[in-house]
């Protein structure tokens, strides 16, 4: 496993996105625990969760409780594992993803996450999404209060643009350590934010790094790196004898040393395969081919 910097921490270059373990189509508890344990066995030390990763209309926290149970049940040392959670979104019964970035909500949501995770302070707490109905400064101000109170150790923002990242940096200083935006070969509209993170030394956590495919098979072609637009990902994978998903993650890692992808998984095989991407170093010619494929409309 290779490692990358997140604030004052060193975390695995590939994390686990735990969302598929708790939303629609999630696996049963034994398979969910086995998936987290497979990640830990593979050297993954960053687990991404959120209070809103649960079935529509259910109580918040399914995913956080699951992650906490998985860590408690793991036989090995978990002291170096960073659990990154988020607040500011909800999932009502209609299946929508709502936002609530009010300071009062964020502060009580963080307290509840703290209890569910069973920790003294949340390792990394991320504003899930700016709330258009709430001044961004108010939401980030809540993160600052949580930092000052020692309830969270480090802060991050998600789904933010360049201006919002700069504002968060002004308010939080070097306690802002991470930005989590959608980024994959298929969706590259956060290029400017990635560039800013590299400039400021903020970790950039691409979410849905594989394109948000909800189900894919190690045995068959995925919809993300389908044969037409993303043929080069398949070609390089075949040449290297690895999966196209590994090539995709290695391509992301090569974008910048601040990139730490958090691929989702609902079974041990997929996170094992994704974690191995941390050790796949693509050469300049391969990266040029992949860049060209990703740029194609
Ligand atoms: N901040 C935000 O707003 C936001 C939004 C969405 C997601 N996220 C975070 O980002 C994480 C990742 O996003 P995501 O789960 O939507 O999408 P993703 O990582 O692009 O794709 C996840 C899917 O890809 C499959 N997969 C993963 N690794 C694979 C491999 N090596 N080979 C074949 N298939 C593989 C998994 O299949 P199996 O299910 O079969 O294992 C899983 O269903 C989430 O889990 C969550 O933590 C954040």
Coordinates of N, CA and C and ligand atoms in Angstrom, one line a residue, residues 17-20 48 53 86 89 128 158-159 180 207-218 243 245 262-267 270 273-274, ligand 1:
X17 N -15.0 3.8 0.1 CA -16.3 4.6 0.1 C -17.4 3.6 0.7
X18 N -17.9 3.8 1.9 CA -18.7 2.8 2.5 C -20.2 3.0 2.1
X19 N -20.5 4.0 1.3 CA -22.0 4.2 1.0 C -22.7 3.0 0.5
X20 N -22.2 2.2 -0.4 CA -23.0 1.1 -1.0 C -23.3 0.0 0.1
X48 N -14.7 6.2 4.3 CA -15.5 7.4 4.1 C -17.0 7.0 4.3
X53 N -26.0 8.1 4.9 CA -25.9 6.8 4.2 C -26.8 5.8 4.9
X86 N -19.6 12.7 7.3 CA -20.1 14.0 6.8 C -21.5 14.3 7.4
X89 N -26.7 16.5 5.1 CA -27.7 16.0 4.1 C -28.7 15.0 4.9
X128 N -21.3 18.0 3.9 CA -21.6 17.1 2.8 C -21.9 17.9 1.5
X158 N -17.3 19.3 0.8 CA -17.7 18.4 -0.3 C -18.6 19.1 -1.2
X159 N -18.5 18.8 -2.5 CA -19.3 19.4 -3.5 C -19.2 20.9 -3.5
X180 N -13.9 16.9 -1.0 CA -14.5 15.7 -1.6 C -15.4 16.1 -2.7
X207 N -15.1 11.5 -5.3 CA -16.2 10.6 -5.1 C -16.7 10.0 -6.4
X208 N -17.3 8.8 -6.3 CA -17.7 8.1 -7.5 C -16.6 8.1 -8.5
X209 N -15.4 7.7 -8.0 CA -14.2 7.7 -8.9 C -14.3 6.8 -10.1
X210 N -15.2 5.8 -10.0 CA -15.4 4.9 -11.1 C -16.6 5.3 -12.0
X211 N -17.2 6.5 -11.6 CA -18.3 7.0 -12.4 C -19.6 6.7 -11.8
X212 N -19.6 6.2 -10.6 CA -20.9 6.0 -9.9 C -21.7 4.8 -10.3
X213 N -21.0 3.9 -11.0 CA -21.7 2.7 -11.4 C -22.2 2.0 -10.2
X214 N -23.5 1.6 -10.2 CA -24.0 1.0 -8.9 C -23.6 -0.4 -8.8
X215 N -23.5 -1.1 -9.9 CA -23.1 -2.5 -9.8 C -22.2 -2.8 -11.0
X216 N -21.2 -3.5 -10.8 CA -20.3 -3.9 -11.9 C -19.7 -5.2 -11.5
X217 N -19.2 -5.9 -12.4 CA -18.6 -7.2 -12.2 C -17.1 -7.2 -12.5
X218 N -16.4 -7.9 -11.7 CA -14.9 -8.0 -12.0 C -14.8 -8.9 -13.2
X243 N -7.7 -5.0 -13.6 CA -9.0 -4.6 -14.0 C -9.0 -3.2 -14.6
X245 N -11.0 -1.0 -13.6 CA -11.2 -0.1 -12.5 C -9.9 0.2 -11.8
X262 N -11.8 7.3 -3.2 CA -12.5 6.5 -2.3 C -13.6 5.7 -3.0
X263 N -13.1 4.6 -3.7 CA -14.1 3.8 -4.4 C -15.0 3.1 -3.5
X264 N -16.3 3.0 -3.9 CA -17.3 2.3 -3.1 C -17.1 0.8 -3.4
X265 N -17.7 0.0 -2.5 CA -17.7 -1.5 -2.6 C -18.8 -2.0 -1.8
X266 N -19.4 -3.1 -2.3 CA -20.4 -3.8 -1.4 C -20.0 -5.2 -1.2
X267 N -18.7 -5.6 -1.7 CA -18.3 -6.9 -1.5 C -16.7 -6.9 -1.4
X270 N -14.3 -6.5 -4.7 CA -14.1 -5.2 -5.4 C -13.1 -4.3 -4.6
X273 N -9.6 -5.5 -5.0 CA -9.1 -5.1 -6.3 C -8.7 -3.6 -6.4
X274 N -9.6 -2.8 -5.9 CA -9.4 -1.3 -5.9 C -8.2 -0.9 -5.1
Ligands
LIG1 N1 -19.6 13.6 -1.1 C1 -20.6 13.2 -1.9 O1 -21.6 13.9 -2.2 C2 -20.6 11.7 -2.3 C3 -21.6 11.3 -3.3 C4 -21.5 10.0 -3.7 C5 -20.6 9.1 -3.1 N2 -19.7 9.6 -2.2 C6 -18.6 8.7 -1.6 O2 -17.8 8.2 -2.7 C7 -17.8 6.8 -2.6 C8 -17.6 6.2 -3.9 O3 -18.7 6.5 -4.8 P1 -19.7 5.4 -5.3 O4 -19.8 4.3 -4.4 O5 -21.0 6.2 -5.7 O6 -19.2 5.0 -6.8 P2 -17.9 4.3 -7.4 O7 -16.8 4.2 -6.4 O8 -17.5 5.1 -8.6 O9 -18.5 2.9 -7.8 C9 -18.8 2.0 -6.8 C10 -19.2 0.7 -7.5 O10 -18.2 0.3 -8.3 C11 -17.9 -1.1 -8.0 N3 -16.5 -1.3 -7.9 C12 -15.7 -0.7 -7.0 N4 -14.4 -1.1 -7.2 C13 -14.4 -2.1 -8.2 C14 -13.5 -2.9 -8.9 N5 -12.2 -2.8 -8.5 N6 -13.9 -3.7 -9.8 C15 -15.2 -3.7 -10.2 N7 -16.1 -3.0 -9.7 C16 -15.8 -2.2 -8.7 C17 -18.6 -1.5 -6.7 O11 -19.2 -2.8 -7.0 P3 -19.7 -3.7 -5.8 O12 -20.9 -3.0 -5.3 O13 -20.1 -5.0 -6.6 O14 -18.7 -3.9 -4.8 C18 -19.5 -0.4 -6.4 O15 -20.9 -0.7 -6.6 C19 -19.1 6.4 -1.9 O16 -19.1 5.1 -1.4 C20 -19.2 7.5 -0.9 O17 -18.4 7.2 0.3 C21 -19.7 10.9 -1.8

